[in-house]
Amino acid sequence: MQKQYNKKQTELNMKVGQRFPLTIKRLGIDGEGVGYFKRQVVFVRGALPGEEIVCEVTKVHRKFAEGQIRKIRKPSEDRTKAPCVYYDRCGGCQLQHLTYEGQLKEKKDIVRQAFERYTKLNLDKLSFGDTVGMEDPWRYRNKSQMQVGNADASLITGLFQTDSHHLIDIEKCIVQHPKTDEVTRTVKTILEELNIPAYNERKRKGVVRTIVTRVGFETGEVQLVLVTATRDLPKADLIVERVNQRLPFIKSIVQNVNSRKTSVIFGDETRVLDGKEKIRETLGELNFNLSAQAFFQLNPVQTRKLYDLAKAAAELTGTERVVDAYCGVGTIGLWMADKAKELRGMDITQASIDDARINAEQLGYDNAEFETGKAEDVLPRWAKEGWKPDVLLVDPPRSGLDESLLNTIGRVKPKRLVYVSCNPSTLAKNTNELVNSGYKLESLQPVDMFPQTAQVECVARFTLK
């Protein structure tokens, strides 16, 4: 009865436009400040833990409210000036106004919050490390995906404003590798010169949707992908000619066709316009071939740290059978192959599996094989054939492990499970399900793969009881 009364009271007293003092207690999973007014949660973009602000309500939901800062009465000691000129409009970064030391501290707290909310585990009784950060948390992204649009009869390229379809024209992004900025600016100019129209999503007319650039940090090789709404790319030969003249370092020029009404970047059809189909990248002592749609970690500097932590968590002795689910082009599995008796991986994307096989062959790992399919389908078949993994490595999307794979893990029962997570909430929820299947969480290690954003990766180690 009391709970119902509080809900009713909150709904009556919270109104859009209302202002009140608010103390920010923590950061939310999307980087917003979290405070409480009359027991109702209020999310405030740009507010930091420890700050005392005047908040103005912008939206009221059934269980929470959203607000904006009208005045900062007491700023956080970790508040700093965001160096990006687009920061107040672009939705790419959320934490540039927080010192990097503060970001690392709060990201560990985001992981802690998720486990406190979704589990009953005491994190003080297991190994829970401080967030592993970067020495230089800028210019770390090896891939950009800039949307193409029109403004005042000119082409613009950039990212959408937070919670909108308004495209922000971005000349320079300070978390991207400088080459990606250079490629995007130059290609935009070429498209304008040749009168190649941007795709208009509302009118369903035009050609170019997205300019995608990937850079090999170590090799220097660059790939340009033009994502188009039409199979026909007008003046394709001239585009290629001018790109080669002005950007001679580009090794691969590719067109991808996506005619669907979707926010997904890539379509199903890809063709090489000039140069190589794939570019090379080096990670530690390993070389990888990357096609246009192949998944590869966006921060190669932190990827080495992440993979080393996952490898340490696997505790390989050379006798283990290892499975890399969600294997992509095989990067994390191949990182461990030298310490495994046998490595097997699977992925639903055929292009990724093709790349993984080539990468394994070129690296000389004859103990590795890869197969197209879902882990929940492939693992039971292998088990029926008498092959079971000792160590299972999972690196799922933000949605986490689905129920069918969790059930499969419960049946196959590998001795150790290394879970590389990009979403603390789904990791915590999956932890409950893994514990119910007989596993014990032994360690958590947050890793900052995306400085200046609210995202945090985490390496979790589970052992079978």
Short mmCIF file of C-alpha atoms in Angstrom, two decimals:
data_model
loop_
_atom_site.label_atom_id
_atom_site.label_comp_id
_atom_site.label_asym_id
_atom_site.label_seq_id
_atom_site.Cartn_x
_atom_site.Cartn_y
_atom_site.Cartn_z
CA MET A 1 0.00 0.00 0.00
CA GLN A 2 2.84 2.35 0.89
CA LYS A 3 4.52 1.68 -2.47
CA GLN A 4 1.33 2.55 -4.35
CA TYR A 5 0.97 5.75 -2.35
CA ASN A 6 4.51 6.87 -3.17
CA LYS A 7 3.92 6.26 -6.87
CA LYS A 8 0.76 8.33 -6.82
CA GLN A 9 2.44 11.11 -4.87
CA THR A 10 5.33 11.24 -7.33
CA GLU A 11 3.05 11.37 -10.33
CA LEU A 12 1.12 14.29 -8.80
CA ASN A 13 4.16 16.32 -7.76
CA MET A 14 6.54 15.88 -10.72
CA LYS A 15 5.75 18.12 -13.66
CA VAL A 16 7.64 19.13 -16.79
CA GLY A 17 9.26 22.50 -16.18
CA GLN A 18 9.41 22.04 -12.42
CA ARG A 19 12.70 23.10 -10.80
CA PHE A 20 14.25 21.87 -7.56
CA PRO A 21 17.65 21.34 -5.87
CA LEU A 22 19.14 17.93 -6.57
CA THR A 23 22.23 16.14 -5.28
CA ILE A 24 23.77 13.73 -7.78
CA LYS A 25 24.57 10.37 -6.21
CA ARG A 26 26.13 8.41 -9.05
CA LEU A 27 26.44 7.97 -12.82
CA GLY A 28 23.89 5.96 -14.78
CA ILE A 29 24.83 3.38 -17.39
CA ASP A 30 24.46 5.98 -20.17
CA GLY A 31 26.65 8.53 -18.39
CA GLU A 32 23.87 10.68 -16.96
CA GLY A 33 23.85 11.91 -13.37
CA VAL A 34 21.41 10.12 -11.04
CA GLY A 35 19.67 11.89 -8.16
CA TYR A 36 16.51 11.44 -6.08
CA PHE A 37 13.64 13.88 -5.56
CA LYS A 38 10.89 12.73 -3.19
CA ARG A 39 12.11 9.13 -3.67
CA GLN A 40 11.82 9.31 -7.44
CA VAL A 41 14.85 8.71 -9.63
CA VAL A 42 15.87 11.68 -11.77
CA PHE A 43 18.38 11.30 -14.62
CA VAL A 44 20.25 14.48 -15.57
CA ARG A 45 22.54 14.53 -18.61
CA GLY A 46 25.84 16.26 -17.89
CA ALA A 47 25.58 16.11 -14.08
CA LEU A 48 28.33 14.41 -12.08
CA PRO A 49 28.38 12.48 -8.79
CA GLY A 50 28.70 14.73 -5.74
CA GLU A 51 27.33 17.79 -7.49
CA GLU A 52 24.53 19.93 -6.12
CA ILE A 53 22.47 21.38 -8.94
CA VAL A 54 19.23 23.09 -9.74
CA CYS A 55 17.36 20.61 -11.96
CA GLU A 56 14.53 21.33 -14.38
CA VAL A 57 12.27 18.41 -15.29
CA THR A 58 12.11 17.74 -19.03
CA LYS A 59 10.23 14.42 -19.09
CA VAL A 60 8.20 12.44 -16.55
CA HIS A 61 7.90 8.68 -16.92
CA ARG A 62 6.06 6.16 -14.77
CA LYS A 63 9.11 5.14 -12.75
CA PHE A 64 11.60 7.97 -13.30
CA ALA A 65 12.05 11.51 -14.57
CA GLU A 66 14.57 13.21 -16.84
CA GLY A 67 15.95 16.65 -16.20
CA GLN A 68 18.48 19.22 -17.28
CA ILE A 69 20.94 21.36 -15.35
CA ARG A 70 19.77 24.93 -14.79
CA LYS A 71 22.55 25.81 -12.36
CA ILE A 72 25.48 24.03 -10.71
CA ARG A 73 25.59 25.12 -7.07
CA LYS A 74 28.45 22.83 -6.11
CA PRO A 75 30.57 21.39 -8.95
CA SER A 76 32.43 18.10 -8.77
CA GLU A 77 36.19 18.26 -8.25
CA ASP A 78 36.40 16.00 -11.31
CA ARG A 79 34.46 18.37 -13.59
CA THR A 80 36.52 19.67 -16.52
CA LYS A 81 35.93 21.57 -19.76
CA ALA A 82 35.15 19.29 -22.70
CA PRO A 83 37.71 19.95 -25.46
CA CYS A 84 35.40 18.94 -28.35
CA VAL A 85 33.54 21.80 -30.08
CA TYR A 86 30.63 19.45 -30.93
CA TYR A 87 30.31 17.94 -27.47
CA ASP A 88 27.12 19.72 -26.42
CA ARG A 89 25.33 18.55 -29.60
CA CYS A 90 26.89 15.29 -30.77
CA GLY A 91 25.77 12.02 -29.19
CA GLY A 92 29.07 10.20 -29.69
CA CYS A 93 30.67 10.97 -26.30
CA GLN A 94 29.04 11.39 -22.90
CA LEU A 95 31.89 12.01 -20.42
CA GLN A 96 34.31 14.58 -21.83
CA HIS A 97 33.27 16.92 -18.98
CA LEU A 98 34.65 14.38 -16.46
CA THR A 99 38.41 14.05 -15.85
CA TYR A 100 39.87 10.80 -17.12
CA GLU A 101 40.73 9.68 -13.58
CA GLY A 102 37.10 10.34 -12.69
CA GLN A 103 35.89 8.34 -15.69
CA LEU A 104 37.89 5.28 -14.64
CA LYS A 105 36.56 5.51 -11.07
CA GLU A 106 32.94 5.91 -12.17
CA LYS A 107 33.12 3.08 -14.71
CA LYS A 108 34.11 0.66 -11.98
CA ASP A 109 31.14 1.97 -10.00
CA ILE A 110 28.82 1.39 -13.00
CA VAL A 111 29.88 -2.29 -12.93
CA ARG A 112 29.33 -2.43 -9.17
CA GLN A 113 25.87 -0.85 -9.50
CA ALA A 114 24.82 -3.45 -12.07
CA PHE A 115 25.81 -6.33 -9.79
CA GLU A 116 24.18 -4.74 -6.76
CA ARG A 117 20.97 -4.28 -8.72
CA TYR A 118 20.72 -7.67 -10.43
CA THR A 119 22.60 -10.08 -8.14
CA LYS A 120 23.09 -10.84 -4.45
CA LEU A 121 26.83 -11.35 -4.81
CA ASN A 122 29.26 -9.55 -2.52
CA LEU A 123 31.88 -8.12 -4.88
CA ASP A 124 34.23 -7.46 -1.95
CA LYS A 125 34.65 -11.24 -1.62
CA LEU A 126 36.03 -11.75 -5.14
CA SER A 127 38.78 -10.18 -7.23
CA PHE A 128 37.38 -6.88 -8.53
CA GLY A 129 40.08 -4.69 -10.07
CA ASP A 130 40.18 -0.98 -10.79
CA THR A 131 39.34 0.01 -14.37
CA VAL A 132 42.27 -0.47 -16.75
CA GLY A 133 42.66 2.80 -18.64
CA MET A 134 44.77 4.40 -21.39
CA GLU A 135 47.83 6.62 -21.12
CA ASP A 136 46.40 8.84 -23.88
CA PRO A 137 42.58 8.55 -24.03
CA TRP A 138 42.18 10.41 -27.34
CA ARG A 139 42.38 9.53 -31.06
CA TYR A 140 41.99 5.83 -30.26
CA ARG A 141 39.21 4.70 -32.65
CA ASN A 142 40.35 2.87 -35.77
CA LYS A 143 36.99 3.03 -37.56
CA SER A 144 34.54 5.85 -38.30
CA GLN A 145 31.01 5.62 -39.66
CA MET A 146 29.93 9.11 -40.70
CA GLN A 147 26.41 9.60 -41.98
CA VAL A 148 25.94 11.68 -45.14
CA GLY A 149 23.22 14.30 -45.46
CA ASN A 150 22.32 17.71 -46.82
CA ALA A 151 22.26 21.17 -45.23
CA ASP A 152 21.74 24.41 -47.17
CA ALA A 153 22.27 22.60 -50.49
CA SER A 154 25.65 21.26 -49.34
CA LEU A 155 26.75 17.79 -48.32
CA ILE A 156 27.51 17.26 -44.65
CA THR A 157 28.98 14.26 -42.85
CA GLY A 158 28.79 13.47 -39.17
CA LEU A 159 26.76 11.92 -36.38
CA PHE A 160 23.19 12.37 -35.24
CA GLN A 161 22.42 14.64 -32.33
CA THR A 162 21.42 12.80 -29.16
CA ASP A 163 17.83 11.50 -29.31
CA SER A 164 17.18 12.98 -32.75
CA HIS A 165 17.62 12.59 -36.49
CA HIS A 166 19.36 15.94 -36.77
CA LEU A 167 22.75 15.37 -38.39
CA ILE A 168 25.69 17.31 -36.89
CA ASP A 169 28.34 18.23 -39.46
CA ILE A 170 31.66 17.09 -37.96
CA GLU A 171 34.96 18.19 -39.48
CA LYS A 172 37.18 16.67 -36.81
CA CYS A 173 36.46 14.01 -34.18
CA ILE A 174 39.09 13.93 -31.44
CA VAL A 175 38.46 10.29 -30.47
CA GLN A 176 39.00 9.09 -34.06
CA HIS A 177 42.32 8.28 -35.71
CA PRO A 178 43.30 11.42 -37.71
CA LYS A 179 43.29 9.48 -40.99
CA THR A 180 39.58 8.75 -40.67
CA ASP A 181 38.87 12.48 -40.43
CA GLU A 182 41.03 13.18 -43.46
CA VAL A 183 39.35 10.49 -45.54
CA THR A 184 35.82 11.59 -44.62
CA ARG A 185 36.48 15.26 -45.39
CA THR A 186 38.15 14.49 -48.71
CA VAL A 187 35.52 12.01 -49.88
CA LYS A 188 32.76 14.47 -48.97
CA THR A 189 34.44 17.08 -51.18
CA ILE A 190 34.75 14.59 -54.05
CA LEU A 191 31.08 13.64 -53.82
CA GLU A 192 30.12 17.33 -53.89
CA GLU A 193 32.33 18.01 -56.91
CA LEU A 194 30.72 15.14 -58.81
CA ASN A 195 27.17 16.01 -57.68
CA ILE A 196 26.61 12.60 -56.07
CA PRO A 197 23.53 13.08 -53.87
CA ALA A 198 23.24 12.07 -50.25
CA TYR A 199 20.50 9.62 -49.35
CA ASN A 200 17.40 11.22 -47.83
CA GLU A 201 15.84 8.71 -45.45
CA ARG A 202 12.49 10.52 -45.24
CA LYS A 203 12.05 10.87 -49.02
CA ARG A 204 13.78 7.55 -49.77
CA LYS A 205 15.81 9.27 -52.49
CA GLY A 206 19.51 9.82 -53.11
CA VAL A 207 22.58 7.59 -53.16
CA VAL A 208 25.26 7.78 -50.46
CA ARG A 209 24.22 6.94 -46.88
CA THR A 210 27.46 6.51 -44.95
CA ILE A 211 31.22 6.96 -45.35
CA VAL A 212 33.01 4.22 -43.42
CA THR A 213 36.77 4.39 -42.90
CA ARG A 214 38.94 1.80 -41.17
CA VAL A 215 42.62 2.36 -40.38
CA GLY A 216 45.26 -0.19 -39.48
CA PHE A 217 47.04 1.47 -36.55
CA GLU A 218 50.15 -0.66 -37.00
CA THR A 219 50.16 -1.30 -40.76
CA GLY A 220 48.91 2.13 -41.88
CA GLU A 221 46.56 0.47 -44.37
CA VAL A 222 43.23 2.25 -44.89
CA GLN A 223 39.92 1.04 -46.26
CA LEU A 224 37.13 3.27 -47.55
CA VAL A 225 33.57 1.93 -47.74
CA LEU A 226 30.80 3.90 -49.44
CA VAL A 227 27.46 2.63 -48.18
CA THR A 228 24.83 3.42 -50.81
CA ALA A 229 21.06 3.08 -51.00
CA THR A 230 21.27 2.10 -54.67
CA ARG A 231 23.29 -0.57 -56.41
CA ASP A 232 24.23 1.94 -59.08
CA LEU A 233 26.90 4.36 -57.88
CA PRO A 234 27.01 7.25 -60.37
CA LYS A 235 30.47 8.18 -61.66
CA ALA A 236 32.07 5.36 -59.69
CA ASP A 237 35.19 5.41 -61.88
CA LEU A 238 35.66 9.14 -61.32
CA ILE A 239 35.17 8.74 -57.57
CA VAL A 240 37.86 6.05 -57.49
CA GLU A 241 40.22 8.11 -59.65
CA ARG A 242 39.96 11.18 -57.43
CA VAL A 243 40.21 9.21 -54.22
CA ASN A 244 43.42 7.59 -55.47
CA GLN A 245 44.82 10.98 -56.49
CA ARG A 246 44.12 12.71 -53.20
CA LEU A 247 44.31 9.82 -50.76
CA PRO A 248 47.01 7.51 -52.21
CA PHE A 249 47.42 5.71 -48.88
CA ILE A 250 43.99 4.05 -49.25
CA LYS A 251 44.49 0.37 -50.11
CA SER A 252 40.86 -0.70 -50.49
CA ILE A 253 37.81 1.12 -51.91
CA VAL A 254 34.55 -0.78 -51.42
CA GLN A 255 30.86 -0.19 -52.06
CA ASN A 256 28.22 -1.68 -49.80
CA VAL A 257 24.56 -1.59 -50.82
CA ASN A 258 21.90 -1.04 -48.16
CA SER A 259 18.49 -0.19 -49.62
CA ARG A 260 16.50 -1.05 -46.49
CA LYS A 261 14.80 1.43 -44.19
CA THR A 262 16.98 0.75 -41.17
CA SER A 263 19.49 2.30 -38.80
CA VAL A 264 21.85 -0.64 -39.43
CA ILE A 265 24.85 0.64 -41.38
CA PHE A 266 25.65 -2.24 -43.73
CA GLY A 267 23.55 -4.10 -46.25
CA ASP A 268 24.11 -7.60 -47.61
CA GLU A 269 25.86 -6.79 -50.90
CA THR A 270 29.50 -5.67 -50.99
CA ARG A 271 31.77 -5.18 -54.00
CA VAL A 272 35.32 -3.95 -54.41
CA LEU A 273 35.64 -0.82 -56.54
CA ASP A 274 39.44 -0.63 -56.42
CA GLY A 275 42.43 -2.12 -54.62
CA LYS A 276 42.30 -5.01 -52.18
CA GLU A 277 39.22 -6.63 -50.72
CA LYS A 278 40.77 -6.61 -47.25
CA ILE A 279 43.28 -4.59 -45.30
CA ARG A 280 45.83 -5.94 -42.83
CA GLU A 281 46.20 -5.06 -39.18
CA THR A 282 48.69 -6.23 -36.59
CA LEU A 283 47.83 -6.96 -33.00
CA GLY A 284 50.88 -7.84 -30.95
CA GLU A 285 52.70 -10.48 -32.99
CA LEU A 286 49.56 -11.51 -34.87
CA ASN A 287 48.45 -10.29 -38.31
CA PHE A 288 44.80 -10.13 -39.34
CA ASN A 289 42.96 -9.62 -42.62
CA LEU A 290 39.85 -7.47 -42.32
CA SER A 291 37.05 -7.27 -44.87
CA ALA A 292 34.59 -4.38 -44.91
CA GLN A 293 32.02 -5.92 -42.55
CA ALA A 294 34.38 -7.93 -40.36
CA PHE A 295 34.19 -7.16 -36.65
CA PHE A 296 37.44 -5.93 -35.14
CA GLN A 297 37.86 -4.13 -31.83
CA LEU A 298 37.72 -0.34 -32.30
CA ASN A 299 40.51 0.49 -29.86
CA PRO A 300 43.61 -1.52 -30.76
CA VAL A 301 45.71 -0.11 -27.91
CA GLN A 302 43.26 -1.32 -25.26
CA THR A 303 42.45 -4.49 -27.18
CA ARG A 304 45.88 -5.90 -26.33
CA LYS A 305 45.22 -5.29 -22.64
CA LEU A 306 41.71 -6.73 -22.87
CA TYR A 307 42.87 -9.88 -24.64
CA ASP A 308 45.79 -10.37 -22.25
CA LEU A 309 43.37 -10.17 -19.32
CA ALA A 310 41.02 -12.67 -20.97
CA LYS A 311 43.93 -14.99 -21.69
CA ALA A 312 45.09 -14.80 -18.08
CA ALA A 313 41.54 -15.53 -16.90
CA ALA A 314 41.43 -18.65 -19.11
CA GLU A 315 44.47 -20.09 -17.25
CA LEU A 316 45.60 -22.14 -20.23
CA THR A 317 48.30 -24.78 -19.78
CA GLY A 318 48.47 -26.16 -23.32
CA THR A 319 46.14 -29.08 -22.64
CA GLU A 320 42.77 -27.34 -22.97
CA ARG A 321 40.14 -27.41 -25.67
CA VAL A 322 38.97 -23.82 -26.14
CA VAL A 323 35.84 -22.53 -27.85
CA ASP A 324 35.56 -18.93 -29.00
CA ALA A 325 31.86 -18.16 -29.39
CA TYR A 326 31.02 -14.95 -31.30
CA CYS A 327 34.51 -15.34 -32.77
CA GLY A 328 34.31 -12.72 -35.54
CA VAL A 329 37.56 -12.84 -37.53
CA GLY A 330 39.10 -14.99 -34.79
CA THR A 331 41.08 -12.29 -33.00
CA ILE A 332 40.57 -13.16 -29.34
CA GLY A 333 40.61 -16.91 -29.93
CA LEU A 334 43.79 -16.76 -31.99
CA TRP A 335 45.31 -14.59 -29.26
CA MET A 336 44.99 -17.69 -27.04
CA ALA A 337 45.77 -20.37 -29.62
CA ASP A 338 49.44 -20.70 -28.70
CA LYS A 339 48.44 -21.84 -25.19
CA ALA A 340 45.56 -24.10 -26.23
CA LYS A 341 45.62 -27.72 -27.30
CA GLU A 342 42.78 -27.01 -29.72
CA LEU A 343 40.76 -23.91 -30.61
CA ARG A 344 37.35 -23.90 -32.22
CA GLY A 345 35.24 -20.86 -33.03
CA MET A 346 31.88 -20.02 -34.53
CA ASP A 347 30.10 -16.94 -35.82
CA ILE A 348 26.89 -16.34 -37.76
CA THR A 349 28.63 -14.10 -40.33
CA GLN A 350 30.18 -16.11 -43.17
CA ALA A 351 32.57 -13.30 -44.14
CA SER A 352 33.98 -13.26 -40.61
CA ILE A 353 34.49 -17.03 -40.61
CA ASP A 354 36.24 -16.82 -44.00
CA ASP A 355 38.57 -14.19 -42.56
CA ALA A 356 39.12 -16.22 -39.37
CA ARG A 357 40.19 -19.26 -41.39
CA ILE A 358 42.59 -17.22 -43.49
CA ASN A 359 44.00 -15.54 -40.38
CA ALA A 360 44.57 -18.88 -38.65
CA GLU A 361 46.28 -20.30 -41.73
CA GLN A 362 48.54 -17.29 -42.19
CA LEU A 363 49.46 -17.33 -38.51
CA GLY A 364 50.39 -21.00 -38.77
CA TYR A 365 47.87 -22.28 -36.22
CA ASP A 366 46.91 -25.78 -37.36
CA ASN A 367 45.13 -26.36 -34.04
CA ALA A 368 42.37 -23.84 -34.90
CA GLU A 369 39.18 -24.31 -36.89
CA PHE A 370 36.15 -22.11 -37.43
CA GLU A 371 32.57 -22.81 -38.40
CA THR A 372 29.59 -20.72 -39.46
CA GLY A 373 26.64 -21.02 -37.09
CA LYS A 374 25.22 -20.18 -33.68
CA ALA A 375 27.02 -21.42 -30.60
CA GLU A 376 23.79 -22.85 -29.21
CA ASP A 377 23.47 -25.02 -32.33
CA VAL A 378 27.11 -25.94 -32.88
CA LEU A 379 28.17 -26.75 -29.30
CA PRO A 380 25.52 -29.48 -28.73
CA ARG A 381 26.44 -31.10 -32.05
CA TRP A 382 30.11 -31.17 -31.09
CA ALA A 383 29.16 -32.62 -27.71
CA LYS A 384 27.19 -35.42 -29.42
CA GLU A 385 30.30 -36.11 -31.49
CA GLY A 386 32.27 -36.49 -28.26
CA TRP A 387 34.05 -33.12 -28.30
CA LYS A 388 33.54 -30.78 -25.32
CA PRO A 389 35.43 -27.60 -24.46
CA ASP A 390 37.42 -27.14 -21.26
CA VAL A 391 37.27 -23.36 -21.63
CA LEU A 392 34.47 -21.37 -23.25
CA LEU A 393 35.17 -17.79 -24.29
CA VAL A 394 32.18 -15.52 -24.96
CA ASP A 395 32.22 -11.93 -26.20
CA PRO A 396 28.52 -11.25 -26.89
CA PRO A 397 26.73 -8.10 -28.10
CA ARG A 398 25.19 -5.67 -25.61
CA SER A 399 22.14 -7.89 -25.27
CA GLY A 400 24.34 -10.51 -23.58
CA LEU A 401 23.96 -14.28 -23.79
CA ASP A 402 20.55 -15.42 -24.96
CA GLU A 403 18.58 -18.08 -23.15
CA SER A 404 19.35 -20.86 -25.62
CA LEU A 405 23.11 -20.37 -25.28
CA LEU A 406 22.86 -20.19 -21.49
CA ASN A 407 20.94 -23.48 -21.54
CA THR A 408 23.59 -24.96 -23.82
CA ILE A 409 26.37 -23.88 -21.43
CA GLY A 410 24.45 -25.51 -18.59
CA ARG A 411 24.34 -28.80 -20.52
CA VAL A 412 27.87 -28.83 -22.00
CA LYS A 413 29.45 -27.53 -18.75
CA PRO A 414 32.95 -26.31 -19.70
CA LYS A 415 35.27 -26.16 -16.68
CA ARG A 416 35.96 -22.46 -17.10
CA LEU A 417 34.05 -19.62 -18.72
CA VAL A 418 35.66 -16.30 -19.71
CA TYR A 419 33.01 -13.68 -20.38
CA VAL A 420 34.09 -10.46 -22.14
CA SER A 421 31.21 -8.06 -21.63
CA CYS A 422 30.38 -4.66 -23.14
CA ASN A 423 27.28 -4.20 -20.95
CA PRO A 424 27.52 -4.58 -17.15
CA SER A 425 23.74 -4.96 -16.77
CA THR A 426 23.47 -7.99 -19.05
CA LEU A 427 26.66 -9.43 -17.56
CA ALA A 428 25.11 -9.21 -14.09
CA LYS A 429 21.85 -10.76 -15.27
CA ASN A 430 23.72 -13.57 -17.04
CA THR A 431 25.81 -14.11 -13.90
CA ASN A 432 22.66 -15.08 -11.99
CA GLU A 433 21.79 -17.62 -14.68
CA LEU A 434 25.31 -19.03 -14.78
CA VAL A 435 25.38 -19.37 -11.00
CA ASN A 436 22.11 -21.31 -11.22
CA SER A 437 23.83 -23.59 -13.75
CA GLY A 438 26.59 -24.45 -11.31
CA TYR A 439 29.19 -21.75 -11.96
CA LYS A 440 31.01 -19.47 -9.53
CA LEU A 441 32.07 -15.93 -10.40
CA GLU A 442 35.70 -15.58 -9.34
CA SER A 443 36.87 -12.27 -10.80
CA LEU A 444 35.76 -9.05 -12.49
CA GLN A 445 38.10 -6.72 -14.33
CA PRO A 446 36.72 -3.51 -15.91
CA VAL A 447 38.57 -2.22 -18.99
CA ASP A 448 38.09 1.20 -20.58
CA MET A 449 37.82 0.47 -24.29
CA PHE A 450 36.00 3.72 -25.09
CA PRO A 451 37.36 6.73 -23.17
CA GLN A 452 35.09 9.81 -23.07
CA THR A 453 31.99 7.59 -23.36
CA ALA A 454 29.93 5.85 -20.69
CA GLN A 455 30.72 2.38 -22.05
CA VAL A 456 32.82 -0.02 -20.02
CA GLU A 457 34.03 -3.51 -20.89
CA CYS A 458 34.57 -6.16 -18.28
CA VAL A 459 36.38 -9.51 -18.21
CA ALA A 460 34.61 -11.97 -15.91
CA ARG A 461 35.99 -15.39 -14.95
CA PHE A 462 33.64 -18.24 -13.97
CA THR A 463 34.57 -21.74 -12.84
CA LEU A 464 32.40 -24.83 -12.58
CA LYS A 465 31.72 -25.72 -8.96
#
